[in-house]
Amino acid sequence: MPKKVLLTGGAGFIGSHTYVELVKAGFDVVILDNFSNARPDVIDRLEVITGAPVACYTGDVLDGTLLDQIFTEHKIEAAVHFAALKAVGESAEIPLDYMNTNIAGLYSLLRTMERGGCTRLVFSSSATVYGQPDQLPVTETAPLSYTNPYGFTKLACEQSLEQIAASNDKWAFGILRYFNPAGAHETALIGEDPNDIPNNLMPYIAKVATGDLAELSVFGNDYDTQDGTGVRDYIHVSDLARGHVLSLNALLETDESHTVNLGTGTGYSVLDMLHAYKKAAGHPLPHKFAPRRAGDVASVYADPSLARDLLGFEAELGLDDMCVSSWNWVSRRKNT
Ligand code: WQD
């Protein structure tokens, strides 16, 4: 009998890709999403990719009554919690919304899980909990901090989960610290689909490539990096999704919690990304150099060895795969 898993935020960018990988791995998956950052038709596209109906509830993880209904109608054995607000800049404008959705939302889910006898949770965290790391590559033992309310909420959730797991060994949590997710599904049916002007590099470049945005501003070319532009650890969203399957399997097979980086261990600069995307799109991408963005650091990339040792996870896709899959997705979306 396939194990049933609840994906909160399962219609979103990483959630939808994780849905596909979980179904491929033989799980029976239920989605809860309020569609605040996802288009409703993603569900239809997930049905095309998986060739099967998608069980999806529309609503908010803060709605305890709806959560109780889901846990009554389905024997949920584990949850993967994506539902959260995730824009760094916006978090500084509406910190209370971020704390309510991201922290109270986690507590709401955990309360219902406890009532339903479900004690396995994979949590979507972020390398943002490393603040401005002073050692590279970044390991899981690096000092934790935050530089914005979004990062605060991720760290508060991580530490809440650690306290809960320490209080009762019935619980086991997989805390996954994403570096920089990028790319799209190989079918070009799902991908990053931001509602407004993207903050992140790849979705911004993608909109320049389709002509929806005029040019990319490169935030700083005077960093102490190989070409002066910011270096990050981009990881293909399908690799990231696979990491969630391996985390879930580990939780279901053992009673052990884990906290791991999900990255490739390789850093690429903004100009590296522009070059790779230009190759994928087949035309030049207008860009200009602009002042540094407040809060940015020169270079961040992961030490991915703990995820390999604990979960058997290693990223398999590279920057060209990320750019080609992103280009296929955005150019298809623009033409449909
Ligand atoms: C990458 C590089 C920019 C946009 C953020 C969040 C982090 C996580 C991932 C949620 C940097 C440069 C960007 C642009 C640019 N999100 N850049 N022009 O800042 O590493 O991480 O997203 O968990 O919490 O902080 O990613 O994509 O914003 O920037 O030059 O228009 O691209 O300076 O060097 P970042 P990013």
GROMACS .gro file of C-alpha atoms and ligand atoms in nm:
model
  372
    1MET     CA    1   0.000   0.000   0.000
    2PRO     CA    2   0.170   0.329  -0.107
    3LYS     CA    3   0.244   0.566   0.180
    4LYS     CA    4   0.035   0.883   0.174
    5VAL     CA    5   0.219   1.217   0.193
    6LEU     CA    6   0.079   1.569   0.231
    7LEU     CA    7   0.258   1.845   0.035
    8THR     CA    8   0.172   2.189   0.169
    9GLY     CA    9   0.248   2.447  -0.101
   10GLY     CA   10   0.260   2.154  -0.344
   11ALA     CA   11   0.143   2.368  -0.638
   12GLY     CA   12   0.441   2.601  -0.612
   13PHE     CA   13   0.777   2.597  -0.792
   14ILE     CA   14   0.963   2.344  -0.576
   15GLY     CA   15   0.645   2.180  -0.447
   16SER     CA   16   0.518   2.086  -0.793
   17HIS     CA   17   0.854   1.938  -0.896
   18THR     CA   18   0.865   1.742  -0.569
   19TYR     CA   19   0.511   1.618  -0.638
   20VAL     CA   20   0.632   1.465  -0.966
   21GLU     CA   21   0.935   1.297  -0.804
   22LEU     CA   22   0.728   1.159  -0.511
   23VAL     CA   23   0.469   1.008  -0.748
   24LYS     CA   24   0.754   0.862  -0.956
   25ALA     CA   25   0.893   0.710  -0.633
   26GLY     CA   26   0.558   0.539  -0.564
   27PHE     CA   27   0.411   0.768  -0.299
   28ASP     CA   28   0.042   0.860  -0.285
   29VAL     CA   29   0.046   1.241  -0.264
   30VAL     CA   30  -0.210   1.499  -0.150
   31ILE     CA   31  -0.153   1.870  -0.220
   32LEU     CA   32  -0.269   2.163  -0.006
   33ASP     CA   33  -0.213   2.505  -0.160
   34ASN     CA   34  -0.378   2.848  -0.130
   35PHE     CA   35  -0.254   2.935  -0.481
   36SER     CA   36  -0.119   3.271  -0.358
   37ASN     CA   37   0.197   3.202  -0.559
   38ALA     CA   38   0.087   2.934  -0.806
   39ARG     CA   39  -0.150   2.922  -1.105
   40PRO     CA   40  -0.447   2.682  -1.069
   41ASP     CA   41  -0.371   2.517  -1.403
   42VAL     CA   42  -0.048   2.372  -1.262
   43ILE     CA   43  -0.267   2.090  -1.128
   44ASP     CA   44  -0.380   2.001  -1.481
   45ARG     CA   45  -0.019   2.003  -1.597
   46LEU     CA   46   0.083   1.777  -1.307
   47GLU     CA   47  -0.188   1.534  -1.419
   48VAL     CA   48  -0.040   1.534  -1.771
   49ILE     CA   49   0.313   1.469  -1.638
   50THR     CA   50   0.210   1.191  -1.396
   51GLY     CA   51  -0.074   1.050  -1.609
   52ALA     CA   52  -0.302   1.036  -1.304
   53PRO     CA   53  -0.551   1.256  -1.117
   54VAL     CA   54  -0.405   1.493  -0.856
   55ALA     CA   55  -0.567   1.515  -0.510
   56CYS     CA   56  -0.554   1.885  -0.426
   57TYR     CA   57  -0.718   2.090  -0.152
   58THR     CA   58  -0.733   2.467  -0.196
   59GLY     CA   59  -0.669   2.647   0.131
   60ASP     CA   60  -0.425   2.775   0.386
   61VAL     CA   61  -0.200   2.583   0.620
   62LEU     CA   62  -0.326   2.818   0.896
   63ASP     CA   63  -0.678   2.673   0.851
   64GLY     CA   64  -0.679   2.406   1.124
   65THR     CA   65  -1.029   2.292   1.031
   66LEU     CA   66  -0.923   2.221   0.672
   67LEU     CA   67  -0.608   2.045   0.792
   68ASP     CA   68  -0.821   1.826   1.024
   69GLN     CA   69  -1.047   1.744   0.728
   70ILE     CA   70  -0.748   1.636   0.517
   71PHE     CA   71  -0.610   1.417   0.796
   72THR     CA   72  -0.956   1.266   0.849
   73GLU     CA   73  -1.005   1.188   0.481
   74HIS     CA   74  -0.651   1.057   0.426
   75LYS     CA   75  -0.415   0.848   0.639
   76ILE     CA   76  -0.124   1.091   0.608
   77GLU     CA   77   0.204   0.923   0.710
   78ALA     CA   78   0.434   1.220   0.643
   79ALA     CA   79   0.424   1.582   0.535
   80VAL     CA   80   0.654   1.795   0.320
   81HIS     CA   81   0.608   2.158   0.418
   82PHE     CA   82   0.666   2.411   0.138
   83ALA     CA   83   0.384   2.656   0.211
   84ALA     CA   84   0.554   2.982   0.312
   85LEU     CA   85   0.629   3.336   0.199
   86LYS     CA   86   0.981   3.356   0.056
   87ALA     CA   87   1.074   3.701  -0.077
   88VAL     CA   88   1.362   3.848   0.122
   89GLY     CA   89   1.288   4.212   0.034
   90GLU     CA   90   0.912   4.179   0.093
   91SER     CA   91   0.975   4.021   0.434
   92ALA     CA   92   1.128   4.348   0.556
   93GLU     CA   93   0.808   4.533   0.452
   94ILE     CA   94   0.555   4.292   0.609
   95PRO     CA   95   0.745   4.099   0.877
   96LEU     CA   96   0.433   4.007   1.076
   97ASP     CA   97   0.275   3.843   0.769
   98TYR     CA   98   0.596   3.642   0.724
   99MET     CA   99   0.603   3.538   1.090
  100ASN     CA  100   0.236   3.441   1.088
  101THR     CA  101   0.245   3.245   0.763
  102ASN     CA  102   0.588   3.088   0.803
  103ILE     CA  103   0.607   3.022   1.178
  104ALA     CA  104   0.242   2.997   1.292
  105GLY     CA  105   0.172   2.806   0.969
  106LEU     CA  106   0.430   2.541   1.067
  107TYR     CA  107   0.284   2.517   1.417
  108SER     CA  108  -0.067   2.477   1.274
  109LEU     CA  109   0.053   2.186   1.060
  110LEU     CA  110   0.243   2.022   1.347
  111ARG     CA  111  -0.059   2.048   1.578
  112THR     CA  112  -0.279   1.867   1.326
  113MET     CA  113  -0.007   1.611   1.254
  114GLU     CA  114   0.019   1.535   1.625
  115ARG     CA  115  -0.359   1.489   1.649
  116GLY     CA  116  -0.344   1.261   1.344
  117GLY     CA  117  -0.055   1.053   1.476
  118CYS     CA  118   0.176   1.171   1.195
  119THR     CA  119   0.530   1.240   1.315
  120ARG     CA  120   0.741   1.271   0.998
  121LEU     CA  121   0.801   1.612   0.840
  122VAL     CA  122   1.038   1.736   0.568
  123PHE     CA  123   1.088   2.108   0.610
  124SER     CA  124   1.181   2.352   0.335
  125SER     CA  125   1.461   2.564   0.478
  126SER     CA  126   1.720   2.782   0.311
  127ALA     CA  127   2.088   2.868   0.304
  128THR     CA  128   1.968   3.208   0.419
  129VAL     CA  129   2.002   3.073   0.776
  130TYR     CA  130   2.379   3.101   0.730
  131GLY     CA  131   2.347   3.480   0.705
  132GLN     CA  132   2.674   3.600   0.552
  133PRO     CA  133   2.894   3.290   0.586
  134ASP     CA  134   3.258   3.364   0.662
  135GLN     CA  135   3.388   3.025   0.545
  136LEU     CA  136   3.342   2.851   0.209
  137PRO     CA  137   3.220   2.598   0.119
  138VAL     CA  138   2.938   2.630   0.375
  139THR     CA  139   2.891   2.327   0.601
  140GLU     CA  140   2.589   2.252   0.823
  141THR     CA  141   2.800   2.339   1.129
  142ALA     CA  142   2.850   2.699   1.009
  143PRO     CA  143   2.717   2.966   1.247
  144LEU     CA  144   2.346   3.039   1.200
  145SER     CA  145   2.201   3.387   1.182
  146TYR     CA  146   1.960   3.595   0.980
  147THR     CA  147   1.983   3.923   0.797
  148ASN     CA  148   1.611   3.973   0.724
  149PRO     CA  149   1.270   3.868   0.861
  150TYR     CA  150   1.243   3.587   0.603
  151GLY     CA  151   1.570   3.437   0.726
  152PHE     CA  152   1.450   3.485   1.086
  153THR     CA  153   1.135   3.281   1.016
  154LYS     CA  154   1.335   2.996   0.859
  155LEU     CA  155   1.574   2.984   1.154
  156ALA     CA  156   1.285   3.006   1.405
  157CYS     CA  157   1.116   2.711   1.231
  158GLU     CA  158   1.436   2.506   1.228
  159GLN     CA  159   1.497   2.565   1.597
  160SER     CA  160   1.131   2.494   1.683
  161LEU     CA  161   1.158   2.159   1.506
  162GLU     CA  162   1.481   2.080   1.691
  163GLN     CA  163   1.313   2.154   2.027
  164ILE     CA  164   1.008   1.942   1.939
  165ALA     CA  165   1.223   1.649   1.823
  166ALA     CA  166   1.430   1.673   2.142
  167SER     CA  167   1.113   1.671   2.355
  168ASN     CA  168   0.980   1.341   2.224
  169ASP     CA  169   1.158   1.081   2.011
  170LYS     CA  170   0.835   0.995   1.829
  171TRP     CA  171   0.915   1.290   1.597
  172ALA     CA  172   1.167   1.283   1.311
  173PHE     CA  173   1.231   1.584   1.086
  174GLY     CA  174   1.427   1.639   0.765
  175ILE     CA  175   1.546   2.001   0.749
  176LEU     CA  176   1.665   2.083   0.397
  177ARG     CA  177   1.867   2.400   0.343
  178TYR     CA  178   1.826   2.494  -0.024
  179PHE     CA  179   2.096   2.695  -0.194
  180ASN     CA  180   1.974   2.854  -0.518
  181PRO     CA  181   1.699   2.655  -0.694
  182ALA     CA  182   1.688   2.705  -1.073
  183GLY     CA  183   1.566   2.542  -1.392
  184ALA     CA  184   1.239   2.366  -1.480
  185HIS     CA  185   1.096   2.020  -1.544
  186GLU     CA  186   1.223   1.836  -1.853
  187THR     CA  187   0.871   1.833  -2.002
  188ALA     CA  188   0.862   2.217  -1.994
  189LEU     CA  189   0.512   2.180  -1.842
  190ILE     CA  190   0.607   2.314  -1.498
  191GLY     CA  191   0.868   2.565  -1.383
  192GLU     CA  192   0.922   2.887  -1.193
  193ASP     CA  193   0.622   3.109  -1.260
  194PRO     CA  194   0.652   3.429  -1.054
  195ASN     CA  195   0.342   3.651  -1.041
  196ASP     CA  196   0.534   3.976  -1.058
  197ILE     CA  197   0.884   4.106  -1.134
  198PRO     CA  198   1.125   3.838  -1.003
  199ASN     CA  199   1.381   3.911  -0.733
  200ASN     CA  200   1.592   3.607  -0.814
  201LEU     CA  201   1.849   3.592  -1.092
  202MET     CA  202   1.734   3.307  -1.315
  203PRO     CA  203   1.363   3.398  -1.340
  204TYR     CA  204   1.469   3.757  -1.413
  205ILE     CA  205   1.707   3.648  -1.689
  206ALA     CA  206   1.430   3.421  -1.822
  207LYS     CA  207   1.197   3.722  -1.859
  208VAL     CA  208   1.473   3.917  -2.036
  209ALA     CA  209   1.520   3.621  -2.270
  210THR     CA  210   1.148   3.615  -2.359
  211GLY     CA  211   1.141   3.994  -2.399
  212ASP     CA  212   0.906   4.048  -2.105
  213LEU     CA  213   1.178   4.252  -1.931
  214ALA     CA  214   1.414   4.486  -2.115
  215GLU     CA  215   1.750   4.407  -1.957
  216LEU     CA  216   1.917   4.251  -1.656
  217SER     CA  217   2.087   4.475  -1.399
  218VAL     CA  218   2.396   4.295  -1.277
  219PHE     CA  219   2.413   4.392  -0.910
  220GLY     CA  220   2.780   4.470  -0.871
  221ASN     CA  221   3.086   4.371  -1.075
  222ASP     CA  222   3.344   4.471  -0.819
  223TYR     CA  223   3.320   4.170  -0.586
  224ASP     CA  224   3.625   3.967  -0.499
  225THR     CA  225   3.528   3.688  -0.740
  226GLN     CA  226   3.675   3.558  -1.066
  227ASP     CA  227   3.482   3.808  -1.283
  228GLY     CA  228   3.369   4.054  -1.016
  229THR     CA  229   3.006   3.941  -1.013
  230GLY     CA  230   2.823   3.748  -0.740
  231VAL     CA  231   2.878   3.373  -0.713
  232ARG     CA  232   2.604   3.132  -0.598
  233ASP     CA  233   2.540   2.757  -0.579
  234TYR     CA  234   2.258   2.698  -0.830
  235ILE     CA  235   2.087   2.361  -0.803
  236HIS     CA  236   1.842   2.220  -1.058
  237VAL     CA  237   1.491   2.211  -0.915
  238SER     CA  238   1.451   1.847  -1.024
  239ASP     CA  239   1.766   1.753  -0.829
  240LEU     CA  240   1.627   1.946  -0.534
  241ALA     CA  241   1.298   1.755  -0.564
  242ARG     CA  242   1.485   1.424  -0.564
  243GLY     CA  243   1.657   1.536  -0.243
  244HIS     CA  244   1.314   1.560  -0.077
  245VAL     CA  245   1.231   1.202  -0.177
  246LEU     CA  246   1.556   1.078  -0.026
  247SER     CA  247   1.495   1.282   0.291
  248LEU     CA  248   1.144   1.137   0.324
  249ASN     CA  249   1.267   0.781   0.269
  250ALA     CA  250   1.529   0.829   0.540
  251LEU     CA  251   1.268   0.956   0.788
  252LEU     CA  252   1.032   0.667   0.711
  253GLU     CA  253   1.307   0.406   0.742
  254THR     CA  254   1.472   0.535   1.059
  255ASP     CA  255   1.379   0.743   1.363
  256GLU     CA  256   1.661   0.984   1.295
  257SER     CA  257   1.621   1.355   1.210
  258HIS     CA  258   1.866   1.525   0.977
  259THR     CA  259   1.961   1.876   0.869
  260VAL     CA  260   2.144   1.895   0.536
  261ASN     CA  261   2.249   2.140   0.265
  262LEU     CA  262   2.095   2.080  -0.077
  263GLY     CA  263   2.344   2.233  -0.320
  264THR     CA  264   2.592   2.119  -0.583
  265GLY     CA  265   2.914   2.243  -0.420
  266THR     CA  266   2.991   2.447  -0.733
  267GLY     CA  267   2.954   2.824  -0.751
  268TYR     CA  268   2.866   3.014  -1.068
  269SER     CA  269   2.880   3.390  -1.121
  270VAL     CA  270   2.610   3.612  -1.264
  271LEU     CA  271   2.811   3.637  -1.587
  272ASP     CA  272   2.846   3.257  -1.598
  273MET     CA  273   2.467   3.233  -1.576
  274LEU     CA  274   2.416   3.502  -1.842
  275HIS     CA  275   2.656   3.318  -2.075
  276ALA     CA  276   2.487   2.983  -2.021
  277TYR     CA  277   2.139   3.130  -2.065
  278LYS     CA  278   2.242   3.311  -2.384
  279LYS     CA  279   2.359   2.973  -2.523
  280ALA     CA  280   2.026   2.813  -2.425
  281ALA     CA  281   1.809   3.092  -2.569
  282GLY     CA  282   2.021   3.133  -2.883
  283HIS     CA  283   2.026   3.514  -2.865
  284PRO     CA  284   2.206   3.786  -2.669
  285LEU     CA  285   2.059   3.897  -2.335
  286PRO     CA  286   2.068   4.275  -2.275
  287HIS     CA  287   2.232   4.359  -1.943
  288LYS     CA  288   2.406   4.644  -1.765
  289PHE     CA  289   2.625   4.671  -1.457
  290ALA     CA  290   2.451   4.833  -1.159
  291PRO     CA  291   2.544   4.903  -0.796
  292ARG     CA  292   2.561   4.614  -0.551
  293ARG     CA  293   2.229   4.505  -0.392
  294ALA     CA  294   2.211   4.571  -0.017
  295GLY     CA  295   2.266   4.253   0.185
  296ASP     CA  296   2.433   4.057  -0.095
  297VAL     CA  297   2.759   3.875  -0.032
  298ALA     CA  298   3.027   3.808  -0.292
  299SER     CA  299   3.021   3.431  -0.291
  300VAL     CA  300   2.818   3.148  -0.133
  301TYR     CA  301   2.831   2.779  -0.221
  302ALA     CA  302   2.758   2.460  -0.028
  303ASP     CA  303   2.959   2.173   0.107
  304PRO     CA  304   2.707   1.907  -0.012
  305SER     CA  305   2.884   1.608   0.147
  306LEU     CA  306   2.653   1.553   0.445
  307ALA     CA  307   2.345   1.503   0.219
  308ARG     CA  308   2.553   1.255   0.021
  309ASP     CA  309   2.666   1.066   0.330
  310LEU     CA  310   2.328   1.065   0.512
  311LEU     CA  311   2.079   1.048   0.224
  312GLY     CA  312   2.282   0.931  -0.075
  313PHE     CA  313   2.192   1.262  -0.244
  314GLU     CA  314   2.413   1.418  -0.512
  315ALA     CA  315   2.307   1.677  -0.766
  316GLU     CA  316   2.332   1.539  -1.121
  317LEU     CA  317   2.230   1.835  -1.339
  318GLY     CA  318   2.453   2.133  -1.426
  319LEU     CA  319   2.414   2.499  -1.518
  320ASP     CA  320   2.348   2.427  -1.887
  321ASP     CA  321   2.067   2.184  -1.789
  322MET     CA  322   1.918   2.455  -1.565
  323CYS     CA  323   1.930   2.718  -1.841
  324VAL     CA  324   1.805   2.491  -2.122
  325SER     CA  325   1.515   2.358  -1.911
  326SER     CA  326   1.426   2.711  -1.794
  327TRP     CA  327   1.434   2.844  -2.152
  328ASN     CA  328   1.218   2.554  -2.279
  329TRP     CA  329   0.967   2.623  -2.000
  330VAL     CA  330   0.940   3.003  -2.038
  331SER     CA  331   0.936   2.997  -2.418
  332ARG     CA  332   0.667   2.727  -2.420
  333ARG     CA  333   0.463   2.915  -2.160
  334LYS     CA  334   0.486   3.237  -2.361
  335ASN     CA  335   0.357   3.059  -2.671
  336THR     CA  336   0.056   2.891  -2.506
  337WQD     C1  337   2.176   3.560  -0.706
  337WQD     C2  338   2.288   3.647  -0.760
  337WQD     C3  339   2.263   3.879  -0.703
  337WQD     C4  340   1.900   3.944  -0.943
  337WQD     C5  341   1.795   3.450  -0.258
  337WQD     C6  342   1.748   3.455  -0.117
  337WQD     C7  343   1.758   3.319  -0.053
  337WQD     C8  344   1.692   3.215  -0.140
  337WQD     C9  345   1.746   3.218  -0.282
  337WQD    C10  346   1.472   3.166  -0.054
  337WQD    C11  347   2.335   3.752  -0.660
  337WQD    C12  348   2.253   3.859  -0.855
  337WQD    C13  349   2.010   3.885  -0.882
  337WQD    C14  350   1.921   4.046  -1.041
  337WQD    C15  351   2.158   4.022  -1.012
  337WQD     N1  352   1.550   3.234  -0.141
  337WQD     N2  353   2.136   3.924  -0.916
  337WQD     N3  354   2.049   4.082  -1.071
  337WQD     O1  355   2.027   3.646  -0.322
  337WQD     O2  356   2.161   3.431  -0.355
  337WQD     O3  357   1.932   3.420  -0.260
  337WQD     O4  358   1.726   3.352  -0.331
  337WQD     O5  359   1.506   3.081   0.024
  337WQD     O6  360   1.693   3.325   0.072
  337WQD     O7  361   1.835   3.542  -0.044
  337WQD     O8  362   1.962   3.476  -0.500
  337WQD     O9  363   1.883   3.498  -0.729
  337WQD    O10  364   1.843   3.691  -0.569
  337WQD    O11  365   2.074   3.645  -0.653
  337WQD    O12  366   2.275   4.057  -1.042
  337WQD    O13  367   1.825   4.104  -1.099
  337WQD    O14  368   2.239   3.721  -0.873
  337WQD    O15  369   2.337   3.996  -0.672
  337WQD    O16  370   2.476   3.770  -0.677
  337WQD     P1  371   2.030   3.502  -0.356
  337WQD     P2  372   1.931   3.581  -0.615
   0.00000   0.00000   0.00000
